[in-house]
C-alpha positions as protocol buffer text, in pm:
chain_id: "A"
residue {
  index: 1
  type: UNK
  ca { x: -2044 y: -1670 z: -1712 }
}
residue {
  index: 2
  type: UNK
  ca { x: -1920 y: -1799 z: -1378 }
}
residue {
  index: 3
  type: UNK
  ca { x: -1657 y: -1544 z: -1269 }
}
residue {
  index: 4
  type: UNK
  ca { x: -1443 y: -1566 z: -958 }
}
residue {
  index: 5
  type: UNK
  ca { x: -1462 y: -1238 z: -766 }
}
residue {
  index: 6
  type: UNK
  ca { x: -1268 y: -1193 z: -445 }
}
residue {
  index: 7
  type: UNK
  ca { x: -1423 y: -929 z: -221 }
}
residue {
  index: 8
  type: UNK
  ca { x: -1246 y: -755 z: 66 }
}
residue {
  index: 9
  type: UNK
  ca { x: -1467 y: -508 z: 251 }
}
residue {
  index: 10
  type: UNK
  ca { x: -1329 y: -200 z: 422 }
}
residue {
  index: 11
  type: UNK
  ca { x: -1250 y: -236 z: 789 }
}
residue {
  index: 12
  type: UNK
  ca { x: -1365 y: 124 z: 850 }
}
residue {
  index: 13
  type: UNK
  ca { x: -1555 y: 236 z: 538 }
}
residue {
  index: 14
  type: UNK
  ca { x: -1482 y: 588 z: 422 }
}
residue {
  index: 15
  type: UNK
  ca { x: -1758 y: 606 z: 162 }
}
residue {
  index: 16
  type: UNK
  ca { x: -1515 y: 614 z: -129 }
}
residue {
  index: 17
  type: UNK
  ca { x: -1574 y: 460 z: -469 }
}
residue {
  index: 18
  type: UNK
  ca { x: -1523 y: 83 z: -475 }
}
residue {
  index: 19
  type: UNK
  ca { x: -1195 y: -47 z: -616 }
}
residue {
  index: 20
  type: UNK
  ca { x: -1210 y: -304 z: -898 }
}
residue {
  index: 21
  type: UNK
  ca { x: -882 y: -483 z: -972 }
}
residue {
  index: 22
  type: UNK
  ca { x: -817 y: -630 z: -1318 }
}
residue {
  index: 23
  type: UNK
  ca { x: -526 y: -874 z: -1352 }
}
residue {
  index: 24
  type: UNK
  ca { x: -290 y: -932 z: -1643 }
}
residue {
  index: 25
  type: UNK
  ca { x: -223 y: -1236 z: -1859 }
}
residue {
  index: 26
  type: UNK
  ca { x: -165 y: -1568 z: -1683 }
}
residue {
  index: 27
  type: UNK
  ca { x: -284 y: -1423 z: -1350 }
}
residue {
  index: 28
  type: UNK
  ca { x: -607 y: -1421 z: -1154 }
}
residue {
  index: 29
  type: UNK
  ca { x: -774 y: -1232 z: -872 }
}
residue {
  index: 30
  type: UNK
  ca { x: -519 y: -1393 z: -636 }
}
residue {
  index: 31
  type: UNK
  ca { x: -245 y: -1156 z: -753 }
}
residue {
  index: 32
  type: UNK
  ca { x: -420 y: -858 z: -591 }
}
residue {
  index: 33
  type: UNK
  ca { x: -427 y: -1004 z: -237 }
}
residue {
  index: 34
  type: UNK
  ca { x: -168 y: -765 z: -92 }
}
residue {
  index: 35
  type: UNK
  ca { x: -341 y: -468 z: -259 }
}
residue {
  index: 36
  type: UNK
  ca { x: -689 y: -559 z: -137 }
}
residue {
  index: 37
  type: UNK
  ca { x: -556 y: -612 z: 216 }
}
residue {
  index: 38
  type: UNK
  ca { x: -379 y: -275 z: 205 }
}
residue {
  index: 39
  type: UNK
  ca { x: -671 y: -74 z: 67 }
}
residue {
  index: 40
  type: UNK
  ca { x: -945 y: -240 z: 272 }
}
residue {
  index: 41
  type: UNK
  ca { x: -745 y: -157 z: 587 }
}
residue {
  index: 42
  type: UNK
  ca { x: -758 y: 207 z: 472 }
}
residue {
  index: 43
  type: UNK
  ca { x: -1133 y: 224 z: 419 }
}
residue {
  index: 44
  type: UNK
  ca { x: -1187 y: 103 z: 62 }
}
residue {
  index: 45
  type: UNK
  ca { x: -1415 y: -180 z: -45 }
}
residue {
  index: 46
  type: UNK
  ca { x: -1224 y: -398 z: -292 }
}
residue {
  index: 47
  type: UNK
  ca { x: -1323 y: -643 z: -563 }
}
residue {
  index: 48
  type: UNK
  ca { x: -1072 y: -843 z: -768 }
}
residue {
  index: 49
  type: UNK
  ca { x: -1202 y: -1050 z: -1056 }
}
residue {
  index: 50
  type: UNK
  ca { x: -1051 y: -1342 z: -1240 }
}
residue {
  index: 51
  type: UNK
  ca { x: -1121 y: -1298 z: -1609 }
}
residue {
  index: 52
  type: UNK
  ca { x: -1278 y: -1597 z: -1786 }
}
residue {
  index: 53
  type: UNK
  ca { x: -1037 y: -1887 z: -1807 }
}
residue {
  index: 54
  type: UNK
  ca { x: -814 y: -1742 z: -1533 }
}
residue {
  index: 55
  type: UNK
  ca { x: -793 y: -1811 z: -1160 }
}
residue {
  index: 56
  type: UNK
  ca { x: -1116 y: -1966 z: -1040 }
}
residue {
  index: 57
  type: UNK
  ca { x: -1331 y: -1838 z: -1328 }
}
residue {
  index: 58
  type: UNK
  ca { x: -1485 y: -2076 z: -1576 }
}
residue {
  index: 59
  type: UNK
  ca { x: -1340 y: -2095 z: -1923 }
}
residue {
  index: 60
  type: UNK
  ca { x: -1578 y: -2026 z: -2209 }
}
residue {
  index: 61
  type: UNK
  ca { x: -1548 y: -2288 z: -2480 }
}
residue {
  index: 62
  type: UNK
  ca { x: -1505 y: -2090 z: -2800 }
}
residue {
  index: 63
  type: UNK
  ca { x: -1469 y: -2256 z: -3138 }
}
residue {
  index: 64
  type: UNK
  ca { x: -1129 y: -2209 z: -3298 }
}
residue {
  index: 65
  type: UNK
  ca { x: -1017 y: -1932 z: -3065 }
}
residue {
  index: 66
  type: UNK
  ca { x: -975 y: -1853 z: -2703 }
}
residue {
  index: 67
  type: UNK
  ca { x: -1126 y: -1551 z: -2536 }
}
residue {
  index: 68
  type: UNK
  ca { x: -1065 y: -1217 z: -2704 }
}
residue {
  index: 69
  type: UNK
  ca { x: -1029 y: -878 z: -2541 }
}
residue {
  index: 70
  type: UNK
  ca { x: -1400 y: -800 z: -2592 }
}
residue {
  index: 71
  type: UNK
  ca { x: -1487 y: -1110 z: -2387 }
}
residue {
  index: 72
  type: UNK
  ca { x: -1271 y: -980 z: -2103 }
}
residue {
  index: 73
  type: UNK
  ca { x: -1433 y: -636 z: -2134 }
}
residue {
  index: 74
  type: UNK
  ca { x: -1769 y: -809 z: -2089 }
}
residue {
  index: 75
  type: UNK
  ca { x: -1632 y: -971 z: -1771 }
}
residue {
  index: 76
  type: UNK
  ca { x: -1526 y: -633 z: -1631 }
}
residue {
  index: 77
  type: UNK
  ca { x: -1862 y: -477 z: -1718 }
}
residue {
  index: 78
  type: UNK
  ca { x: -2048 y: -769 z: -1561 }
}
residue {
  index: 79
  type: UNK
  ca { x: -1867 y: -724 z: -1229 }
}
residue {
  index: 80
  type: UNK
  ca { x: -1874 y: -342 z: -1241 }
}
residue {
  index: 81
  type: UNK
  ca { x: -2255 y: -348 z: -1278 }
}
residue {
  index: 82
  type: UNK
  ca { x: -2284 y: -539 z: -948 }
}
residue {
  index: 83
  type: UNK
  ca { x: -2091 y: -278 z: -748 }
}
residue {
  index: 84
  type: UNK
  ca { x: -2268 y: -16 z: -537 }
}
residue {
  index: 85
  type: UNK
  ca { x: -2118 y: 274 z: -736 }
}
residue {
  index: 86
  type: UNK
  ca { x: -1897 y: 329 z: -1043 }
}
residue {
  index: 87
  type: UNK
  ca { x: -1559 y: 181 z: -950 }
}
residue {
  index: 88
  type: UNK
  ca { x: -1202 y: 298 z: -959 }
}
residue {
  index: 89
  type: UNK
  ca { x: -1053 y: 47 z: -1203 }
}
residue {
  index: 90
  type: UNK
  ca { x: -699 y: -72 z: -1136 }
}
residue {
  index: 91
  type: UNK
  ca { x: -530 y: -276 z: -1407 }
}
residue {
  index: 92
  type: UNK
  ca { x: -197 y: -454 z: -1431 }
}
residue {
  index: 93
  type: UNK
  ca { x: -26 y: -547 z: -1759 }
}
residue {
  index: 94
  type: UNK
  ca { x: -296 y: -681 z: -1994 }
}
residue {
  index: 95
  type: UNK
  ca { x: -546 y: -566 z: -1730 }
}
residue {
  index: 96
  type: UNK
  ca { x: -416 y: -212 z: -1782 }
}
residue {
  index: 97
  type: UNK
  ca { x: -489 y: -238 z: -2154 }
}
residue {
  index: 98
  type: UNK
  ca { x: -836 y: -370 z: -2070 }
}
residue {
  index: 99
  type: UNK
  ca { x: -901 y: -80 z: -1832 }
}
residue {
  index: 100
  type: UNK
  ca { x: -803 y: 165 z: -2108 }
}
residue {
  index: 101
  type: UNK
  ca { x: -1034 y: -7 z: -2356 }
}
residue {
  index: 102
  type: UNK
  ca { x: -1314 y: -18 z: -2098 }
}
residue {
  index: 103
  type: UNK
  ca { x: -1280 y: 357 z: -2039 }
}
residue {
  index: 104
  type: UNK
  ca { x: -1281 y: 423 z: -2414 }
}
residue {
  index: 105
  type: UNK
  ca { x: -1631 y: 274 z: -2432 }
}
residue {
  index: 106
  type: UNK
  ca { x: -1937 y: 488 z: -2371 }
}
residue {
  index: 107
  type: UNK
  ca { x: -1950 y: 636 z: -2021 }
}
residue {
  index: 108
  type: UNK
  ca { x: -2319 y: 546 z: -2016 }
}
residue {
  index: 109
  type: UNK
  ca { x: -2246 y: 175 z: -2049 }
}
residue {
  index: 110
  type: UNK
  ca { x: -1911 y: 165 z: -1868 }
}
residue {
  index: 111
  type: UNK
  ca { x: -1915 y: 423 z: -1587 }
}
residue {
  index: 112
  type: UNK
  ca { x: -1600 y: 456 z: -1378 }
}
residue {
  index: 113
  type: UNK
  ca { x: -1493 y: 693 z: -1102 }
}
residue {
  index: 114
  type: UNK
  ca { x: -1125 y: 681 z: -1200 }
}
residue {
  index: 115
  type: UNK
  ca { x: -854 y: 442 z: -1313 }
}
residue {
  index: 116
  type: UNK
  ca { x: -499 y: 345 z: -1229 }
}
residue {
  index: 117
  type: UNK
  ca { x: -253 y: 148 z: -1440 }
}
residue {
  index: 118
  type: UNK
  ca { x: 27 y: -63 z: -1292 }
}
residue {
  index: 119
  type: UNK
  ca { x: 296 y: -180 z: -1537 }
}
residue {
  index: 120
  type: UNK
  ca { x: 28 y: -159 z: -1802 }
}
residue {
  index: 121
  type: UNK
  ca { x: 65 y: -314 z: -2142 }
}
residue {
  index: 122
  type: UNK
  ca { x: 172 y: -15 z: -2353 }
}
residue {
  index: 123
  type: UNK
  ca { x: -34 y: 114 z: -2644 }
}
residue {
  index: 124
  type: UNK
  ca { x: 250 y: -3 z: -2870 }
}
residue {
  index: 125
  type: UNK
  ca { x: 183 y: -364 z: -2765 }
}
residue {
  index: 126
  type: UNK
  ca { x: 412 y: -632 z: -2626 }
}
residue {
  index: 127
  type: UNK
  ca { x: 666 y: -662 z: -2906 }
}
residue {
  index: 128
  type: UNK
  ca { x: 963 y: -584 z: -2679 }
}
residue {
  index: 129
  type: UNK
  ca { x: 888 y: -857 z: -2425 }
}
residue {
  index: 130
  type: UNK
  ca { x: 793 y: -1096 z: -2704 }
}
residue {
  index: 131
  type: UNK
  ca { x: 1131 y: -1042 z: -2870 }
}
residue {
  index: 132
  type: UNK
  ca { x: 1306 y: -1088 z: -2534 }
}
residue {
  index: 133
  type: UNK
  ca { x: 1142 y: -1427 z: -2484 }
}
residue {
  index: 134
  type: UNK
  ca { x: 1215 y: -1525 z: -2845 }
}
residue {
  index: 135
  type: UNK
  ca { x: 1581 y: -1429 z: -2800 }
}
residue {
  index: 136
  type: UNK
  ca { x: 1638 y: -1583 z: -2455 }
}
residue {
  index: 137
  type: UNK
  ca { x: 1411 y: -1891 z: -2481 }
}
residue {
  index: 138
  type: UNK
  ca { x: 1380 y: -1964 z: -2855 }
}
residue {
  index: 139
  type: UNK
  ca { x: 1267 y: -2327 z: -2815 }
}
residue {
  index: 140
  type: UNK
  ca { x: 994 y: -2239 z: -2567 }
}
residue {
  index: 141
  type: UNK
  ca { x: 887 y: -1943 z: -2781 }
}
residue {
  index: 142
  type: UNK
  ca { x: 865 y: -2159 z: -3093 }
}
residue {
  index: 143
  type: UNK
  ca { x: 675 y: -2437 z: -2916 }
}
residue {
  index: 144
  type: UNK
  ca { x: 425 y: -2190 z: -2769 }
}
residue {
  index: 145
  type: UNK
  ca { x: 358 y: -2036 z: -3107 }
}
residue {
  index: 146
  type: UNK
  ca { x: 345 y: -2363 z: -3299 }
}
residue {
  index: 147
  type: UNK
  ca { x: 101 y: -2523 z: -3056 }
}
residue {
  index: 148
  type: UNK
  ca { x: -96 y: -2209 z: -2966 }
}
residue {
  index: 149
  type: UNK
  ca { x: -28 y: -2291 z: -2600 }
}
residue {
  index: 150
  type: UNK
  ca { x: 94 y: -1963 z: -2452 }
}
residue {
  index: 151
  type: UNK
  ca { x: 99 y: -2131 z: -2111 }
}
residue {
  index: 152
  type: UNK
  ca { x: 437 y: -2272 z: -2216 }
}
residue {
  index: 153
  type: UNK
  ca { x: 577 y: -1920 z: -2175 }
}
residue {
  index: 154
  type: UNK
  ca { x: 517 y: -1946 z: -1800 }
}
residue {
  index: 155
  type: UNK
  ca { x: 573 y: -2321 z: -1768 }
}
residue {
  index: 156
  type: UNK
  ca { x: 870 y: -2305 z: -1531 }
}
residue {
  index: 157
  type: UNK
  ca { x: 964 y: -2084 z: -1236 }
}
residue {
  index: 158
  type: UNK
  ca { x: 1254 y: -1944 z: -1439 }
}
residue {
  index: 159
  type: UNK
  ca { x: 1022 y: -1840 z: -1721 }
}
residue {
  index: 160
  type: UNK
  ca { x: 788 y: -1678 z: -1468 }
}
residue {
  index: 161
  type: UNK
  ca { x: 1083 y: -1485 z: -1323 }
}
residue {
  index: 162
  type: UNK
  ca { x: 1187 y: -1372 z: -1674 }
}
residue {
  index: 163
  type: UNK
  ca { x: 842 y: -1230 z: -1750 }
}
residue {
  index: 164
  type: UNK
  ca { x: 723 y: -1101 z: -1415 }
}
residue {
  index: 165
  type: UNK
  ca { x: 979 y: -1089 z: -1136 }
}
residue {
  index: 166
  type: UNK
  ca { x: 1323 y: -954 z: -1062 }
}
residue {
  index: 167
  type: UNK
  ca { x: 1635 y: -1166 z: -1022 }
}
residue {
  index: 168
  type: UNK
  ca { x: 1649 y: -1102 z: -646 }
}
residue {
  index: 169
  type: UNK
  ca { x: 1304 y: -1235 z: -561 }
}
residue {
  index: 170
  type: UNK
  ca { x: 1300 y: -1497 z: -286 }
}
residue {
  index: 171
  type: UNK
  ca { x: 1271 y: -1861 z: -396 }
}
residue {
  index: 172
  type: UNK
  ca { x: 954 y: -1897 z: -185 }
}
residue {
  index: 173
  type: UNK
  ca { x: 779 y: -1608 z: -361 }
}
residue {
  index: 174
  type: UNK
  ca { x: 900 y: -1726 z: -702 }
}
residue {
  index: 175
  type: UNK
  ca { x: 759 y: -2076 z: -649 }
}
residue {
  index: 176
  type: UNK
  ca { x: 432 y: -1943 z: -502 }
}
residue {
  index: 177
  type: UNK
  ca { x: 375 y: -1715 z: -804 }
}
residue {
  index: 178
  type: UNK
  ca { x: 488 y: -1984 z: -1052 }
}
residue {
  index: 179
  type: UNK
  ca { x: 236 y: -2228 z: -903 }
}
residue {
  index: 180
  type: UNK
  ca { x: -48 y: -1981 z: -958 }
}
residue {
  index: 181
  type: UNK
  ca { x: 13 y: -1840 z: -1306 }
}
residue {
  index: 182
  type: UNK
  ca { x: -136 y: -2027 z: -1594 }
}
């Protein structure tokens, strides 16, 4: 599997566990740029991966289905095994759910120093946000479900704002993020 991994080495290494950033749905390693800049400036080596089919990572052609969570867990394990020590895993949204699942696996096969969750997908799932999209954008919601193309849910800057950003975000940031999700 050809995975995109963005590495940002510490400016003044402090010998701490490496940080491994796991993005959420529709994102890629790119979304961690501000975090990797921040933490590398404070002595932490940082790796941010793009899960298969996201960012610059190759998509795996799978018959009848797209990647499942266990495929993404394999991606995390693949990158974690290349790091110099068990990482601190940091996950956002779906990435938070993946980090939790990764930690639930055997510590022998998935060692980790620690974990942090940022706006993690809750254990109860995504029903609330799903219902919000269905209520506010019923046509888009129906089309996404009928075609199996969930990319339709982030197909416009306004939809991206609805799912990921606040109303007051600058137009420049909105358009930059909207151009990258997918």
